Amino acid sequence: MIFFYVVIGLFGLVFGSFLNVCIARLPRGESIVLPRSHCPRCNHAIRWYDNIPLISYLILGAKCRDCRAPISPIYPFIEALTAVIVCLTFYVYGLGPEFVKFALFGMLLIVLIFTDLFHRRIPHAVTIFGISLGLILSIFVPVDDQPLAWVLRHWYVYLDASLASFLGAVAGAAVGGGLFYAVGEIFYHAGGKQKEYLGFGDVMLMLMVGTFLGVPLTLETILLGSLAGSILAVTMTVLSRRFRTYAWPYGTFLGIAAIYAGLNGDRLLNWYLHFSGMAR
Ligand SMILES: [Zn+2]
């Protein structure tokens, strides 16, 4: 079993290294394939043996081999984080189609969490790719379609399982993206300052999350993300004046909440439904 975790963790590190490239380049509209990675200060191309996840960072002592410019600890952090998320996905789902789906979901979200945090950007290249992937994967890995099935049963419509799952993904996207679009429009027409904070990137992010998670877990993501974001924003504003004008990256909180919902959301939802006396 340990062997599986080591292999999957190593894959996670390698993918994490690629996610670093995506996070640095996609918000600027640059290619993620070419040119090869180079030092941002001396422009020297990074040698392959200096580009090994985690290890190179430690061997180089966090400095460029050529110009000794410091390398940001963010790079090894994202590599390690990716490995941890992929291992957690394996822990929850084991090896199978669900693992592939939620490992890909986690990696897409890691990119968006950090592009929003560092650049306040949620690149359409990532979300459009994610929405397509979520729709395709819904045919192979069932999306929670219970609310939709419930509605359709009342109209005496019974669907084939993969079609029901696909429609569940579409419904999730409609609910997630629709809610954010509506909120954005309301703030925009109310002329509030908030319109800058709720960009179209958040709508795209929630469309993507909806296709992967379906309606119930998408709502859970919005609830958890908003709650965590609000608590942190209020706490920090109380603690320090500096945060009064800080533009909080909503997408970062939604992304973290979506990773949680994908891995443990069902358990939380069942627990809640159990205690609120609703059968599921
Ligand atoms: Zn350099």
CSV table of C-alpha atoms and ligand atoms in Angstrom, one decimal:
chain,number,residue,atom,x,y,z
A,1,MET,CA,0.0,0.0,0.0
A,2,ILE,CA,2.8,2.4,0.9
A,3,PHE,CA,4.3,1.6,-2.5
A,4,PHE,CA,1.2,3.0,-4.2
A,5,TYR,CA,1.3,6.2,-2.2
A,6,VAL,CA,5.0,6.7,-3.0
A,7,VAL,CA,4.4,6.2,-6.8
A,8,ILE,CA,1.3,8.4,-6.8
A,9,GLY,CA,3.1,11.0,-4.7
A,10,LEU,CA,6.0,11.1,-7.2
A,11,PHE,CA,3.5,11.6,-10.0
A,12,GLY,CA,1.9,14.4,-8.0
A,13,LEU,CA,5.3,16.1,-7.6
A,14,VAL,CA,5.9,16.0,-11.4
A,15,PHE,CA,2.4,17.2,-12.2
A,16,GLY,CA,2.8,19.9,-9.5
A,17,SER,CA,5.9,21.1,-11.3
A,18,PHE,CA,3.8,21.5,-14.5
A,19,LEU,CA,1.1,23.3,-12.5
A,20,ASN,CA,3.8,25.8,-11.4
A,21,VAL,CA,4.4,26.6,-15.1
A,22,CYS,CA,0.6,27.0,-15.7
A,23,ILE,CA,0.2,29.3,-12.7
A,24,ALA,CA,3.1,31.5,-13.7
A,25,ARG,CA,2.3,31.7,-17.4
A,26,LEU,CA,-1.4,31.4,-18.1
A,27,PRO,CA,-2.5,34.6,-16.4
A,28,ARG,CA,-0.1,36.5,-18.7
A,29,GLY,CA,-1.5,34.7,-21.8
A,30,GLU,CA,1.9,32.9,-22.4
A,31,SER,CA,2.3,29.4,-23.8
A,32,ILE,CA,2.8,26.6,-21.3
A,33,VAL,CA,4.9,24.5,-23.7
A,34,LEU,CA,7.5,27.0,-25.0
A,35,PRO,CA,9.9,28.5,-24.2
A,36,ARG,CA,11.6,26.3,-21.7
A,37,SER,CA,11.6,27.5,-18.1
A,38,HIS,CA,14.2,30.1,-17.4
A,39,CYS,CA,15.4,32.2,-14.4
A,40,PRO,CA,13.3,35.4,-14.3
A,41,ARG,CA,16.4,37.5,-13.4
A,42,CYS,CA,19.3,36.2,-15.6
A,43,ASN,CA,17.1,34.5,-18.2
A,44,HIS,CA,19.3,31.4,-18.1
A,45,ALA,CA,17.4,28.3,-19.2
A,46,ILE,CA,16.9,25.9,-16.3
A,47,ARG,CA,18.9,22.7,-16.8
A,48,TRP,CA,16.9,19.5,-16.6
A,49,TYR,CA,18.8,18.3,-13.4
A,50,ASP,CA,17.9,21.6,-11.8
A,51,ASN,CA,14.3,21.1,-12.6
A,52,ILE,CA,13.6,18.0,-10.4
A,53,PRO,CA,10.6,18.7,-8.2
A,54,LEU,CA,11.5,19.5,-4.5
A,55,ILE,CA,15.0,18.0,-4.7
A,56,SER,CA,16.5,20.6,-7.0
A,57,TYR,CA,15.2,23.3,-4.8
A,58,LEU,CA,16.9,21.8,-1.8
A,59,ILE,CA,20.2,21.1,-3.6
A,60,LEU,CA,20.3,24.6,-5.1
A,61,GLY,CA,19.7,26.0,-1.6
A,62,ALA,CA,16.7,28.0,-3.0
A,63,LYS,CA,19.0,30.0,-5.4
A,64,CYS,CA,19.5,30.2,-9.2
A,65,ARG,CA,22.7,28.2,-10.2
A,66,ASP,CA,23.8,31.0,-12.5
A,67,CYS,CA,22.9,34.3,-10.8
A,68,ARG,CA,22.1,33.2,-7.2
A,69,ALA,CA,18.7,35.0,-7.4
A,70,PRO,CA,16.5,33.5,-4.7
A,71,ILE,CA,13.9,30.9,-5.9
A,72,SER,CA,10.4,31.4,-4.4
A,73,PRO,CA,9.4,28.7,-1.9
A,74,ILE,CA,6.0,28.8,-3.6
A,75,TYR,CA,7.4,26.4,-6.3
A,76,PRO,CA,8.3,23.5,-4.0
A,77,PHE,CA,5.2,24.2,-1.9
A,78,ILE,CA,2.9,23.8,-4.9
A,79,GLU,CA,4.7,20.6,-5.9
A,80,ALA,CA,4.3,19.2,-2.4
A,81,LEU,CA,0.7,20.3,-2.2
A,82,THR,CA,-0.2,18.6,-5.5
A,83,ALA,CA,1.4,15.4,-4.3
A,84,VAL,CA,-0.6,15.6,-1.0
A,85,ILE,CA,-3.9,16.3,-2.9
A,86,VAL,CA,-3.3,13.4,-5.3
A,87,CYS,CA,-2.5,11.0,-2.4
A,88,LEU,CA,-5.6,12.1,-0.5
A,89,THR,CA,-7.7,11.5,-3.6
A,90,PHE,CA,-6.2,8.0,-3.8
A,91,TYR,CA,-6.9,7.5,-0.1
A,92,VAL,CA,-10.6,8.5,-0.6
A,93,TYR,CA,-11.3,6.8,-3.9
A,94,GLY,CA,-8.7,4.1,-4.4
A,95,LEU,CA,-7.4,3.4,-7.9
A,96,GLY,CA,-10.2,3.8,-10.5
A,97,PRO,CA,-12.1,6.2,-12.7
A,98,GLU,CA,-13.1,8.3,-9.6
A,99,PHE,CA,-9.4,8.7,-8.7
A,100,VAL,CA,-8.6,10.0,-12.2
A,101,LYS,CA,-11.6,12.4,-12.2
A,102,PHE,CA,-10.9,13.9,-8.8
A,103,ALA,CA,-7.1,14.0,-9.2
A,104,LEU,CA,-7.6,16.1,-12.4
A,105,PHE,CA,-10.3,18.2,-10.7
A,106,GLY,CA,-7.8,18.9,-7.8
A,107,MET,CA,-5.0,19.9,-10.2
A,108,LEU,CA,-7.3,22.2,-12.2
A,109,LEU,CA,-8.4,23.8,-8.9
A,110,ILE,CA,-4.8,24.2,-7.6
A,111,VAL,CA,-4.0,26.2,-10.8
A,112,LEU,CA,-7.0,28.5,-10.3
A,113,ILE,CA,-6.6,28.8,-6.5
A,114,PHE,CA,-3.1,30.3,-7.1
A,115,THR,CA,-3.7,32.3,-10.3
A,116,ASP,CA,-6.5,34.0,-8.4
A,117,LEU,CA,-4.4,34.5,-5.2
A,118,PHE,CA,-1.3,35.8,-7.0
A,119,HIS,CA,-2.7,37.5,-10.1
A,120,ARG,CA,-6.5,37.9,-9.4
A,121,ARG,CA,-7.0,35.9,-12.6
A,122,ILE,CA,-9.1,32.8,-13.4
A,123,PRO,CA,-7.9,32.0,-16.9
A,124,HIS,CA,-10.6,31.0,-19.3
A,125,ALA,CA,-8.1,28.5,-20.9
A,126,VAL,CA,-8.3,26.5,-17.7
A,127,THR,CA,-12.0,26.8,-16.9
A,128,ILE,CA,-13.1,26.0,-20.5
A,129,PHE,CA,-10.9,23.0,-20.6
A,130,GLY,CA,-12.2,22.0,-17.1
A,131,ILE,CA,-15.9,22.4,-18.1
A,132,SER,CA,-15.4,20.2,-21.1
A,133,LEU,CA,-13.5,17.6,-19.1
A,134,GLY,CA,-16.2,17.7,-16.3
A,135,LEU,CA,-19.0,17.1,-18.8
A,136,ILE,CA,-17.1,14.2,-20.5
A,137,LEU,CA,-16.1,12.6,-17.2
A,138,SER,CA,-19.7,12.8,-15.9
A,139,ILE,CA,-20.6,10.0,-18.5
A,140,PHE,CA,-18.1,7.7,-16.9
A,141,VAL,CA,-18.2,8.7,-13.2
A,142,PRO,CA,-21.7,9.3,-11.8
A,143,VAL,CA,-22.3,12.9,-10.7
A,144,ASP,CA,-24.8,13.2,-7.9
A,145,ASP,CA,-28.0,13.7,-9.8
A,146,GLN,CA,-30.5,13.1,-7.0
A,147,PRO,CA,-32.3,16.5,-7.1
A,148,LEU,CA,-32.7,16.2,-10.8
A,149,ALA,CA,-33.9,12.6,-10.7
A,150,TRP,CA,-36.4,13.6,-8.0
A,151,VAL,CA,-37.8,16.4,-10.3
A,152,LEU,CA,-37.9,14.1,-13.3
A,153,ARG,CA,-39.6,11.3,-11.4
A,154,HIS,CA,-42.5,13.6,-10.6
A,155,TRP,CA,-42.9,14.0,-14.4
A,156,TYR,CA,-42.6,10.2,-14.8
A,157,VAL,CA,-39.3,10.6,-16.7
A,158,TYR,CA,-36.7,7.8,-16.0
A,159,LEU,CA,-33.3,8.2,-17.5
A,160,ASP,CA,-30.4,6.0,-18.4
A,161,ALA,CA,-27.7,6.3,-15.7
A,162,SER,CA,-25.0,8.0,-17.8
A,163,LEU,CA,-27.5,10.4,-19.3
A,164,ALA,CA,-28.8,11.2,-15.8
A,165,SER,CA,-25.2,11.8,-14.6
A,166,PHE,CA,-24.5,14.1,-17.6
A,167,LEU,CA,-27.6,16.1,-17.0
A,168,GLY,CA,-26.6,16.2,-13.3
A,169,ALA,CA,-23.3,17.8,-14.3
A,170,VAL,CA,-25.2,20.3,-16.6
A,171,ALA,CA,-27.6,21.1,-13.8
A,172,GLY,CA,-24.6,21.6,-11.4
A,173,ALA,CA,-23.0,24.0,-13.8
A,174,ALA,CA,-26.3,25.9,-14.3
A,175,VAL,CA,-26.8,26.3,-10.6
A,176,GLY,CA,-23.2,27.2,-9.8
A,177,GLY,CA,-22.5,29.5,-12.7
A,178,GLY,CA,-26.1,30.9,-12.6
A,179,LEU,CA,-25.9,31.8,-9.0
A,180,PHE,CA,-22.6,33.7,-9.5
A,181,TYR,CA,-23.8,35.3,-12.6
A,182,ALA,CA,-27.0,36.6,-10.8
A,183,VAL,CA,-25.0,37.8,-7.8
A,184,GLY,CA,-22.6,39.6,-10.1
A,185,GLU,CA,-25.4,41.3,-12.1
A,186,ILE,CA,-27.2,42.4,-8.9
A,187,PHE,CA,-24.0,44.0,-7.5
A,188,TYR,CA,-23.2,45.5,-10.9
A,189,HIS,CA,-26.6,47.1,-11.3
A,190,ALA,CA,-26.7,48.2,-7.6
A,191,GLY,CA,-23.5,50.1,-8.6
A,192,GLY,CA,-21.6,48.5,-5.6
A,193,LYS,CA,-17.9,48.4,-5.4
A,194,GLN,CA,-18.2,44.7,-5.2
A,195,LYS,CA,-18.4,44.3,-9.0
A,196,GLU,CA,-14.7,44.2,-9.1
A,197,TYR,CA,-14.5,41.4,-6.7
A,198,LEU,CA,-17.0,39.1,-8.4
A,199,GLY,CA,-15.6,38.9,-11.9
A,200,PHE,CA,-16.7,36.6,-14.7
A,201,GLY,CA,-13.8,34.3,-13.8
A,202,ASP,CA,-15.8,33.3,-10.7
A,203,VAL,CA,-18.8,32.4,-12.9
A,204,MET,CA,-16.5,30.3,-15.1
A,205,LEU,CA,-14.9,28.6,-12.0
A,206,MET,CA,-18.4,27.7,-10.7
A,207,LEU,CA,-19.5,26.4,-14.1
A,208,MET,CA,-16.5,24.1,-14.0
A,209,VAL,CA,-17.1,23.0,-10.4
A,210,GLY,CA,-20.7,22.3,-11.2
A,211,THR,CA,-19.9,19.9,-14.0
A,212,PHE,CA,-17.6,17.9,-11.7
A,213,LEU,CA,-19.8,17.9,-8.5
A,214,GLY,CA,-23.4,18.2,-9.5
A,215,VAL,CA,-26.0,20.4,-7.7
A,216,PRO,CA,-25.8,19.4,-4.0
A,217,LEU,CA,-22.0,19.5,-3.7
A,218,THR,CA,-21.8,22.7,-5.8
A,219,LEU,CA,-24.1,24.4,-3.3
A,220,GLU,CA,-22.0,23.0,-0.5
A,221,THR,CA,-18.9,24.5,-2.2
A,222,ILE,CA,-20.4,27.9,-2.4
A,223,LEU,CA,-21.6,27.8,1.2
A,224,LEU,CA,-18.2,26.6,2.6
A,225,GLY,CA,-16.1,28.9,0.3
A,226,SER,CA,-18.2,32.0,1.2
A,227,LEU,CA,-18.2,31.2,4.9
A,228,ALA,CA,-14.5,30.5,5.1
A,229,GLY,CA,-13.7,33.6,3.0
A,230,SER,CA,-16.0,35.9,5.1
A,231,ILE,CA,-14.7,34.6,8.4
A,232,LEU,CA,-11.1,35.1,7.3
A,233,ALA,CA,-11.7,38.5,5.7
A,234,VAL,CA,-13.6,39.8,8.8
A,235,THR,CA,-11.0,38.5,11.2
A,236,MET,CA,-8.1,40.0,9.3
A,237,THR,CA,-9.8,43.3,8.9
A,238,VAL,CA,-10.4,43.5,12.6
A,239,LEU,CA,-6.8,42.5,13.4
A,240,SER,CA,-5.1,44.9,10.9
A,241,ARG,CA,-6.2,48.1,9.1
A,242,ARG,CA,-4.1,47.0,6.1
A,243,PHE,CA,-6.8,44.5,5.1
A,244,ARG,CA,-9.5,47.1,4.9
A,245,THR,CA,-8.8,47.8,1.2
A,246,TYR,CA,-7.5,44.3,0.4
A,247,ALA,CA,-9.3,42.6,-2.5
A,248,TRP,CA,-10.0,39.1,-1.3
A,249,PRO,CA,-9.6,36.4,-3.9
A,250,TYR,CA,-13.0,34.8,-3.8
A,251,GLY,CA,-12.0,32.1,-6.4
A,252,THR,CA,-9.2,31.0,-4.0
A,253,PHE,CA,-11.7,30.2,-1.3
A,254,LEU,CA,-14.2,28.6,-3.7
A,255,GLY,CA,-11.4,26.4,-5.1
A,256,ILE,CA,-10.3,25.2,-1.7
A,257,ALA,CA,-13.9,24.5,-0.8
A,258,ALA,CA,-14.4,22.6,-4.1
A,259,ILE,CA,-11.4,20.4,-3.4
A,260,TYR,CA,-12.8,19.6,0.0
A,261,ALA,CA,-16.3,19.0,-1.4
A,262,GLY,CA,-14.9,16.6,-4.0
A,263,LEU,CA,-13.0,14.5,-1.4
A,264,ASN,CA,-15.3,14.7,1.7
A,265,GLY,CA,-18.4,16.7,0.7
A,266,ASP,CA,-20.7,13.7,0.5
A,267,ARG,CA,-19.9,12.8,4.1
A,268,LEU,CA,-20.6,16.3,5.3
A,269,LEU,CA,-23.8,16.5,3.3
A,270,ASN,CA,-25.1,13.2,4.6
A,271,TRP,CA,-24.2,14.2,8.2
A,272,TYR,CA,-26.1,17.5,7.7
A,273,LEU,CA,-29.1,15.8,6.1
A,274,HIS,CA,-29.1,13.1,8.9
A,275,PHE,CA,-29.2,15.7,11.7
A,276,SER,CA,-31.7,18.0,10.0
A,277,GLY,CA,-34.0,14.9,9.7
A,278,MET,CA,-34.1,14.8,5.9
A,279,ALA,CA,-33.7,11.4,4.4
A,280,ARG,CA,-31.5,11.0,1.5
B,1,ZN,ZN,19.4,33.3,-12.6
